[in-house]
């Protein structure tokens, strides 16, 4: 029997998705516990934090684009409420208090720095606390083939009603003077945004702490099941340092949000996709927006932070549970970043990490009740975990209606036969 | 008045040179104290440890070659005695006990793994404890120009009586199967050796500890001078952590072995030459000897350690006291290492550091009594600090006779007018 009241929901996984679900549950007054041996240390720690559904769109992934756009619209309110709950919107920092999540496209092209969020969505306090910015993404091209591909992409996006702007090489360099002289054209997605995922998970941990949500630093060794297979809790492994944690924890519902490791606890078609990512430190910002491009056939992006940090990501490697930082991965990042912005060579290398994205067979996340009573899933976010966090938490905590009902169906665990 | 007996010699600088001098002095029964805020953390920590006077020779540096050869001959006995004093030659490890420093060239070309050291120089215990190996250096060429340069170099070395071997690309790959297919030829210096400088400084610290040599972890703020300018000790800065150290220490002789920082305490023409260096980790050794080459105009070398580590060095940058690891430096090392041995891309990046070599106007070290009573110098070793350590310690501690008398003259501080 689940212990009623004590831990109605147990979230397995303390990455950005699991922590956000726990926070939204706690905020709604539901008892919840998070289980993770090392919260905020996996893919969320590695992630660049691009909130870029438009520039990330590909011809085959219209459903993912719809999910991304819906989640991006939720980001301003999510960020503002999170900053408030985490105690980050101090009196000294202006905070407009107006929380809207209808951001829409109004302010996109014409209002630098606000993008899809419009002008009313998020206060300066939250913006600064989470380093949330919406200055757009510039996708650049070097050769004639790249330029032709950008033209195609621009036409495709316009057909979808997405505001993009085709720029010459000179126009690109006017926006971003540090770009390589060899850049011959670009595509600006002015509504794309980005956030610092490390600040977001820190804020989530602070908010959970303020809401007195228990965080058990232990590894979930398995699910507790009734005879009929229904899930009634989680078995915990003893901590390696000999500390004291309960050996199991019972729950009405277990939410599996363990990213690439989700398949270790239940039948979920999730595989690890390794990404190596580098953080450079600059005395002054080299870029004022996200810049991406394809160099030597590999895709690279540069994300500038408010403090001068420049994130360079990311490799995509199918190597199982391997998180080694390799000479080859680092070489690729450095080579490609240099090609886009030669000035990066002067910057200090502050950090290189490898994370494991939870990939799925159709590149869409797996969100919602599983076929098994007592077990819900919030995993498989692949490259979109940070972007899709507000939508994921909303679907799990509030349920979906209207257009989001359709989106929920796209992410439904039921689309995979093997899930149980 | 110097405090007689207590600290006859004070060594300023706990890098490989300073620690070795202190050890040789203590071993000879002389009271000695070492002063360094962070021993073994500077250039010695960064260094690759090549003991390669032959492959490092250039046309203009015959004096440096002579110094290097003389010091290389001293390395076997130095290593064996150090391993013994540090307690590293345990009963379980064979140790021949035969300490000769006349290594000579006898075993060079014909005896793999022994090089200039011959067969009798050093026991297995010392060899393993310090990862001292003498399997030679292979200098490789990619283009016709490189090959011509190797031919010239081979002729020059043969004229000097140095045993080198000109190899075809195929012969190079037979020796080192992981070499790039684009390698078209090479020059083997079979007598070159290498050692792990981090193990050497650890052993020196252990030996000093066993010999009860005081090691004061403080920064030397200045020299104590008498009215006539004579040096009588060192003023110490208070440690930043508020710990207790003496405010000064008096000595009959101060030996300045502060590497790139030597110029901060006395008029010594030493400048910092920044080197960025990378350590890769390999499950099995990729190379069986040192490999070097010139790639895109920049010189790169790969040094294999017994535990599978592969050291890739090193940039040479004139940037003052800057020890930032930069994107550009790391890119150069990775690009060039890949060109020589493509398989490095698979290896883990274990460590990247920047050190400051103490460069001098004529690339020769500055060793011996200064013009000032009470002050001796052991600095300016530039790229040769590890190689030249045994000779430097011998010149400072035992004095020089015979051929080494001539070498001592080459290093004499008196050749620079400004030294005082």
Short mmCIF file of N, CA, C and O in Angstrom, two decimals, chain B residues 153-249:
data_model
loop_
_atom_site.label_atom_id
_atom_site.label_comp_id
_atom_site.label_asym_id
_atom_site.label_seq_id
_atom_site.Cartn_x
_atom_site.Cartn_y
_atom_site.Cartn_z
N UNK B 153 69.64 18.00 -41.29
CA UNK B 153 69.81 17.82 -39.85
C UNK B 153 70.61 16.54 -39.58
O UNK B 153 71.50 16.52 -38.71
N UNK B 154 70.31 15.48 -40.33
CA UNK B 154 71.03 14.23 -40.16
C UNK B 154 72.52 14.43 -40.43
O UNK B 154 73.37 13.96 -39.66
N UNK B 155 72.82 15.16 -41.51
CA UNK B 155 74.23 15.41 -41.86
C UNK B 155 74.92 16.19 -40.75
O UNK B 155 76.04 15.86 -40.32
N UNK B 156 74.22 17.21 -40.24
CA UNK B 156 74.76 18.05 -39.17
C UNK B 156 75.04 17.22 -37.93
O UNK B 156 76.10 17.33 -37.30
N UNK B 157 74.10 16.35 -37.59
CA UNK B 157 74.27 15.55 -36.38
C UNK B 157 75.40 14.54 -36.54
O UNK B 157 76.16 14.30 -35.60
N UNK B 158 75.48 13.95 -37.72
CA UNK B 158 76.56 12.98 -37.94
C UNK B 158 77.92 13.65 -37.82
O UNK B 158 78.87 13.07 -37.30
N UNK B 159 78.00 14.89 -38.31
CA UNK B 159 79.25 15.65 -38.21
C UNK B 159 79.61 15.85 -36.74
O UNK B 159 80.79 15.88 -36.38
N UNK B 160 78.61 16.00 -35.90
CA UNK B 160 78.85 16.18 -34.46
C UNK B 160 79.09 14.85 -33.76
O UNK B 160 79.28 14.81 -32.55
N UNK B 161 79.04 13.75 -34.51
CA UNK B 161 79.25 12.44 -33.90
C UNK B 161 78.03 11.92 -33.15
O UNK B 161 78.15 11.08 -32.26
N UNK B 162 76.85 12.43 -33.49
CA UNK B 162 75.64 11.99 -32.80
C UNK B 162 74.97 10.89 -33.61
O UNK B 162 74.75 11.03 -34.81
N UNK B 163 74.66 9.80 -32.95
CA UNK B 163 74.08 8.67 -33.68
C UNK B 163 72.63 8.95 -34.03
O UNK B 163 71.77 9.02 -33.16
N UNK B 164 72.34 9.13 -35.31
CA UNK B 164 70.96 9.26 -35.77
C UNK B 164 70.78 8.34 -36.98
O UNK B 164 71.74 7.92 -37.61
N UNK B 165 69.51 8.04 -37.28
CA UNK B 165 69.22 7.13 -38.37
C UNK B 165 68.13 7.74 -39.25
O UNK B 165 67.07 8.11 -38.75
N UNK B 166 68.38 7.82 -40.55
CA UNK B 166 67.38 8.36 -41.47
C UNK B 166 66.46 7.22 -41.91
O UNK B 166 66.92 6.17 -42.36
N UNK B 167 65.16 7.40 -41.75
CA UNK B 167 64.21 6.34 -42.05
C UNK B 167 63.23 6.76 -43.15
O UNK B 167 62.89 7.94 -43.27
N UNK B 168 62.74 5.78 -43.91
CA UNK B 168 61.65 6.04 -44.86
C UNK B 168 60.33 6.10 -44.08
O UNK B 168 60.25 5.72 -42.91
N UNK B 169 59.28 6.55 -44.76
CA UNK B 169 57.95 6.58 -44.14
C UNK B 169 57.55 5.19 -43.67
O UNK B 169 57.02 5.01 -42.57
N UNK B 170 57.82 4.20 -44.52
CA UNK B 170 57.45 2.83 -44.16
C UNK B 170 58.22 2.37 -42.91
O UNK B 170 57.66 1.73 -42.02
N UNK B 171 59.50 2.70 -42.87
CA UNK B 171 60.29 2.32 -41.68
C UNK B 171 59.78 3.02 -40.42
O UNK B 171 59.75 2.43 -39.34
N UNK B 172 59.36 4.26 -40.59
CA UNK B 172 58.78 4.98 -39.44
C UNK B 172 57.54 4.25 -38.92
O UNK B 172 57.38 4.05 -37.71
N UNK B 173 56.66 3.86 -39.86
CA UNK B 173 55.42 3.20 -39.44
C UNK B 173 55.68 1.79 -38.91
O UNK B 173 54.88 1.27 -38.12
N UNK B 174 56.80 1.18 -39.34
CA UNK B 174 57.13 -0.12 -38.77
C UNK B 174 57.49 0.06 -37.29
O UNK B 174 57.11 -0.74 -36.44
N UNK B 175 58.20 1.14 -36.97
CA UNK B 175 58.53 1.44 -35.57
C UNK B 175 57.30 1.89 -34.78
O UNK B 175 57.12 1.51 -33.63
N UNK B 176 56.48 2.72 -35.43
CA UNK B 176 55.32 3.31 -34.76
C UNK B 176 54.10 3.16 -35.66
O UNK B 176 53.78 4.05 -36.45
N UNK B 177 53.40 2.04 -35.54
CA UNK B 177 52.29 1.76 -36.47
C UNK B 177 51.14 2.77 -36.43
O UNK B 177 50.37 2.83 -37.37
N UNK B 178 51.04 3.57 -35.35
CA UNK B 178 49.93 4.53 -35.26
C UNK B 178 50.22 5.83 -36.00
O UNK B 178 49.36 6.71 -36.07
N UNK B 179 51.42 5.98 -36.53
CA UNK B 179 51.75 7.21 -37.27
C UNK B 179 50.84 7.39 -38.48
O UNK B 179 50.41 6.41 -39.10
N UNK B 180 50.60 8.65 -38.84
CA UNK B 180 49.75 8.96 -39.99
C UNK B 180 50.35 8.39 -41.28
O UNK B 180 51.57 8.38 -41.45
N UNK B 181 49.48 7.92 -42.21
CA UNK B 181 49.97 7.42 -43.49
C UNK B 181 50.72 8.51 -44.28
O UNK B 181 51.54 8.20 -45.14
N UNK B 182 50.43 9.77 -43.96
CA UNK B 182 51.07 10.86 -44.70
C UNK B 182 52.50 11.14 -44.27
O UNK B 182 53.19 11.96 -44.88
N UNK B 183 53.00 10.44 -43.23
CA UNK B 183 54.39 10.61 -42.82
C UNK B 183 55.30 10.01 -43.89
O UNK B 183 55.16 8.84 -44.24
N UNK B 184 56.21 10.82 -44.43
CA UNK B 184 57.02 10.36 -45.57
C UNK B 184 58.45 10.00 -45.21
O UNK B 184 59.18 9.47 -46.04
N UNK B 185 58.86 10.32 -44.01
CA UNK B 185 60.21 9.97 -43.62
C UNK B 185 60.45 10.41 -42.19
O UNK B 185 59.61 11.09 -41.60
N UNK B 186 61.60 9.99 -41.65
CA UNK B 186 61.87 10.36 -40.28
C UNK B 186 63.34 10.28 -39.93
O UNK B 186 64.17 9.79 -40.72
N UNK B 187 63.65 10.81 -38.77
CA UNK B 187 65.01 10.79 -38.26
C UNK B 187 64.93 10.25 -36.83
O UNK B 187 64.25 10.83 -35.99
N UNK B 188 65.59 9.12 -36.61
CA UNK B 188 65.53 8.49 -35.29
C UNK B 188 66.77 8.87 -34.49
O UNK B 188 67.90 8.66 -34.95
N UNK B 189 66.54 9.46 -33.32
CA UNK B 189 67.64 9.72 -32.37
C UNK B 189 67.50 8.68 -31.28
O UNK B 189 66.75 8.88 -30.32
N UNK B 190 68.19 7.54 -31.43
CA UNK B 190 67.89 6.41 -30.55
C UNK B 190 68.31 6.62 -29.10
O UNK B 190 67.86 5.91 -28.22
N UNK B 191 69.16 7.62 -28.84
CA UNK B 191 69.64 7.79 -27.48
C UNK B 191 68.81 8.74 -26.64
O UNK B 191 69.00 8.86 -25.43
N UNK B 192 67.85 9.43 -27.26
CA UNK B 192 67.04 10.37 -26.49
C UNK B 192 66.17 9.64 -25.48
O UNK B 192 65.72 8.51 -25.70
N UNK B 193 65.93 10.29 -24.38
CA UNK B 193 65.18 9.67 -23.28
C UNK B 193 64.09 10.61 -22.81
O UNK B 193 63.93 11.72 -23.34
N UNK B 194 63.30 10.19 -21.85
CA UNK B 194 62.31 11.05 -21.23
C UNK B 194 61.94 10.51 -19.87
O UNK B 194 62.22 9.35 -19.55
N UNK B 195 61.34 11.36 -19.05
CA UNK B 195 61.04 11.04 -17.67
C UNK B 195 59.74 11.77 -17.32
O UNK B 195 59.37 12.73 -18.00
N UNK B 196 59.06 11.30 -16.29
CA UNK B 196 57.83 12.01 -15.87
C UNK B 196 58.21 13.06 -14.83
O UNK B 196 58.50 12.72 -13.67
N UNK B 197 58.18 14.34 -15.19
CA UNK B 197 58.65 15.37 -14.26
C UNK B 197 57.81 15.44 -12.98
O UNK B 197 58.33 15.80 -11.92
N UNK B 198 56.53 15.06 -13.07
CA UNK B 198 55.70 15.10 -11.86
C UNK B 198 56.15 14.03 -10.87
O UNK B 198 56.12 14.23 -9.66
N UNK B 199 56.58 12.87 -11.42
CA UNK B 199 57.11 11.84 -10.52
C UNK B 199 58.45 12.26 -9.94
O UNK B 199 58.77 11.92 -8.81
N UNK B 200 59.24 12.98 -10.73
CA UNK B 200 60.54 13.42 -10.25
C UNK B 200 60.37 14.42 -9.11
O UNK B 200 61.01 14.29 -8.06
N UNK B 201 59.48 15.41 -9.27
CA UNK B 201 59.32 16.38 -8.19
C UNK B 201 58.69 15.73 -6.96
O UNK B 201 59.05 16.07 -5.83
N UNK B 202 57.77 14.79 -7.18
CA UNK B 202 57.21 14.06 -6.01
C UNK B 202 58.31 13.32 -5.28
O UNK B 202 58.37 13.32 -4.04
N UNK B 203 59.20 12.67 -6.04
CA UNK B 203 60.30 11.93 -5.42
C UNK B 203 61.25 12.88 -4.69
O UNK B 203 61.72 12.58 -3.59
N UNK B 204 61.50 14.04 -5.31
CA UNK B 204 62.38 15.02 -4.65
C UNK B 204 61.77 15.50 -3.34
O UNK B 204 62.46 15.61 -2.32
N UNK B 205 60.46 15.76 -3.34
CA UNK B 205 59.80 16.20 -2.11
C UNK B 205 59.86 15.10 -1.05
O UNK B 205 60.10 15.38 0.13
N UNK B 206 59.69 13.85 -1.47
CA UNK B 206 59.77 12.73 -0.52
C UNK B 206 61.18 12.60 0.03
O UNK B 206 61.38 12.40 1.24
N UNK B 207 62.18 12.75 -0.84
CA UNK B 207 63.57 12.63 -0.39
C UNK B 207 63.92 13.75 0.59
O UNK B 207 64.57 13.52 1.61
N UNK B 208 63.46 14.97 0.28
CA UNK B 208 63.73 16.10 1.18
C UNK B 208 63.08 15.86 2.54
O UNK B 208 63.66 16.16 3.58
N UNK B 209 61.88 15.32 2.50
CA UNK B 209 61.17 15.04 3.73
C UNK B 209 61.96 14.02 4.56
O UNK B 209 62.14 14.18 5.78
N UNK B 210 62.42 12.96 3.91
CA UNK B 210 63.20 11.92 4.62
C UNK B 210 64.52 12.46 5.15
O UNK B 210 65.07 11.95 6.12
N UNK B 211 65.06 13.49 4.48
CA UNK B 211 66.31 14.10 4.93
C UNK B 211 66.05 15.29 5.87
O UNK B 211 66.98 16.02 6.21
N UNK B 212 64.78 15.46 6.27
CA UNK B 212 64.40 16.53 7.21
C UNK B 212 64.76 17.93 6.73
O UNK B 212 65.15 18.78 7.53
N UNK B 213 64.65 18.16 5.45
CA UNK B 213 64.91 19.50 4.92
C UNK B 213 63.66 20.36 5.10
O UNK B 213 62.58 19.97 4.64
N UNK B 214 63.77 21.51 5.76
CA UNK B 214 62.58 22.37 5.91
C UNK B 214 62.12 22.93 4.57
O UNK B 214 62.94 23.35 3.75
N UNK B 215 60.81 22.89 4.39
CA UNK B 215 60.19 23.44 3.18
C UNK B 215 59.19 24.49 3.64
O UNK B 215 58.18 24.15 4.26
N UNK B 216 59.49 25.75 3.40
CA UNK B 216 58.62 26.83 3.87
C UNK B 216 57.70 27.24 2.73
O UNK B 216 58.15 27.71 1.69
N UNK B 217 56.40 27.02 2.95
CA UNK B 217 55.43 27.34 1.88
C UNK B 217 55.03 28.81 1.98
O UNK B 217 53.98 29.16 2.49
N UNK B 218 55.91 29.65 1.47
CA UNK B 218 55.66 31.09 1.49
C UNK B 218 56.33 31.70 0.26
O UNK B 218 57.23 31.11 -0.34
N UNK B 219 55.86 32.87 -0.10
CA UNK B 219 56.44 33.57 -1.24
C UNK B 219 57.59 34.45 -0.76
O UNK B 219 57.47 35.14 0.24
N UNK B 220 58.72 34.38 -1.47
CA UNK B 220 59.83 35.26 -1.15
C UNK B 220 59.52 36.64 -1.69
O UNK B 220 59.32 36.82 -2.89
N UNK B 221 59.44 37.62 -0.78
CA UNK B 221 59.07 38.98 -1.20
C UNK B 221 60.26 39.82 -1.61
O UNK B 221 60.10 40.85 -2.27
N UNK B 222 61.45 39.41 -1.21
CA UNK B 222 62.63 40.19 -1.55
C UNK B 222 63.86 39.58 -0.91
O UNK B 222 63.76 38.67 -0.08
N UNK B 223 65.02 40.06 -1.32
CA UNK B 223 66.28 39.59 -0.74
C UNK B 223 66.68 40.51 0.40
O UNK B 223 66.47 41.73 0.33
N UNK B 224 67.22 39.93 1.45
CA UNK B 224 67.79 40.74 2.53
C UNK B 224 69.22 41.09 2.14
O UNK B 224 70.01 40.19 1.81
N UNK B 225 69.55 42.37 2.16
CA UNK B 225 70.89 42.79 1.72
C UNK B 225 71.59 43.59 2.81
O UNK B 225 70.96 44.33 3.57
N UNK B 226 72.91 43.45 2.87
CA UNK B 226 73.72 44.29 3.74
C UNK B 226 73.92 45.64 3.05
O UNK B 226 73.56 45.81 1.88
N UNK B 227 74.55 46.57 3.77
CA UNK B 227 74.77 47.89 3.19
C UNK B 227 75.58 47.83 1.90
O UNK B 227 75.37 48.61 0.98
N UNK B 228 76.50 46.86 1.82
CA UNK B 228 77.33 46.77 0.61
C UNK B 228 76.61 46.02 -0.52
O UNK B 228 77.21 45.75 -1.56
N UNK B 229 75.34 45.66 -0.32
CA UNK B 229 74.58 44.98 -1.36
C UNK B 229 74.63 43.47 -1.24
O UNK B 229 73.86 42.77 -1.90
N UNK B 230 75.52 42.95 -0.42
CA UNK B 230 75.62 41.50 -0.24
C UNK B 230 74.33 40.92 0.29
O UNK B 230 73.64 41.52 1.11
N UNK B 231 73.98 39.73 -0.21
CA UNK B 231 72.72 39.08 0.15
C UNK B 231 72.93 38.23 1.40
O UNK B 231 73.87 37.43 1.46
N UNK B 232 72.06 38.39 2.38
CA UNK B 232 72.19 37.65 3.64
C UNK B 232 70.92 36.88 4.00
O UNK B 232 70.78 36.36 5.09
N UNK B 233 69.97 36.83 3.08
CA UNK B 233 68.76 36.07 3.37
C UNK B 233 67.60 36.51 2.49
O UNK B 233 67.79 37.21 1.50
N UNK B 234 66.43 36.06 2.90
CA UNK B 234 65.22 36.29 2.10
C UNK B 234 64.12 36.81 3.01
O UNK B 234 63.95 36.31 4.13
N UNK B 235 63.37 37.81 2.53
CA UNK B 235 62.20 38.27 3.25
C UNK B 235 61.00 37.46 2.75
O UNK B 235 60.84 37.23 1.55
N UNK B 236 60.16 36.99 3.67
CA UNK B 236 59.01 36.16 3.28
C UNK B 236 57.72 36.93 3.44
O UNK B 236 57.53 37.67 4.41
N UNK B 237 56.84 36.76 2.48
CA UNK B 237 55.52 37.38 2.59
C UNK B 237 54.63 36.52 3.47
O UNK B 237 54.74 35.29 3.47
N UNK B 238 53.71 37.17 4.24
CA UNK B 238 52.80 36.37 5.06
C UNK B 238 51.91 35.52 4.15
O UNK B 238 51.48 36.00 3.10
N UNK B 239 51.65 34.28 4.52
CA UNK B 239 50.82 33.42 3.67
C UNK B 239 49.39 33.96 3.61
O UNK B 239 48.89 34.49 4.61
N UNK B 240 48.74 33.86 2.46
CA UNK B 240 47.39 34.41 2.30
C UNK B 240 46.37 33.76 3.22
O UNK B 240 45.37 34.37 3.59
N UNK B 241 46.61 32.51 3.64
CA UNK B 241 45.63 31.82 4.49
C UNK B 241 45.81 32.17 5.96
O UNK B 241 45.15 31.58 6.82
N UNK B 242 46.71 33.10 6.26
CA UNK B 242 46.89 33.51 7.65
C UNK B 242 47.71 32.53 8.48
O UNK B 242 47.81 32.69 9.69
N UNK B 243 48.30 31.53 7.84
CA UNK B 243 49.14 30.57 8.56
C UNK B 243 50.40 31.24 9.10
O UNK B 243 50.66 32.42 8.83
N UNK B 244 51.20 30.50 9.84
CA UNK B 244 52.39 31.09 10.45
C UNK B 244 53.65 30.68 9.71
O UNK B 244 53.97 29.50 9.59
N UNK B 245 54.37 31.66 9.20
CA UNK B 245 55.69 31.41 8.64
C UNK B 245 56.59 32.53 9.15
O UNK B 245 56.09 33.61 9.51
N UNK B 246 57.90 32.29 9.20
CA UNK B 246 58.80 33.37 9.62
C UNK B 246 58.70 34.54 8.65
O UNK B 246 58.33 34.38 7.49
N UNK B 247 59.00 35.74 9.11
CA UNK B 247 58.93 36.91 8.23
C UNK B 247 60.20 37.05 7.40
O UNK B 247 60.22 37.75 6.40
N UNK B 248 61.26 36.39 7.84
CA UNK B 248 62.48 36.38 7.03
C UNK B 248 63.30 35.16 7.40
O UNK B 248 63.08 34.51 8.42
N UNK B 249 64.25 34.84 6.54
CA UNK B 249 65.12 33.72 6.82
C UNK B 249 66.52 34.11 6.34
O UNK B 249 66.69 34.60 5.23
#
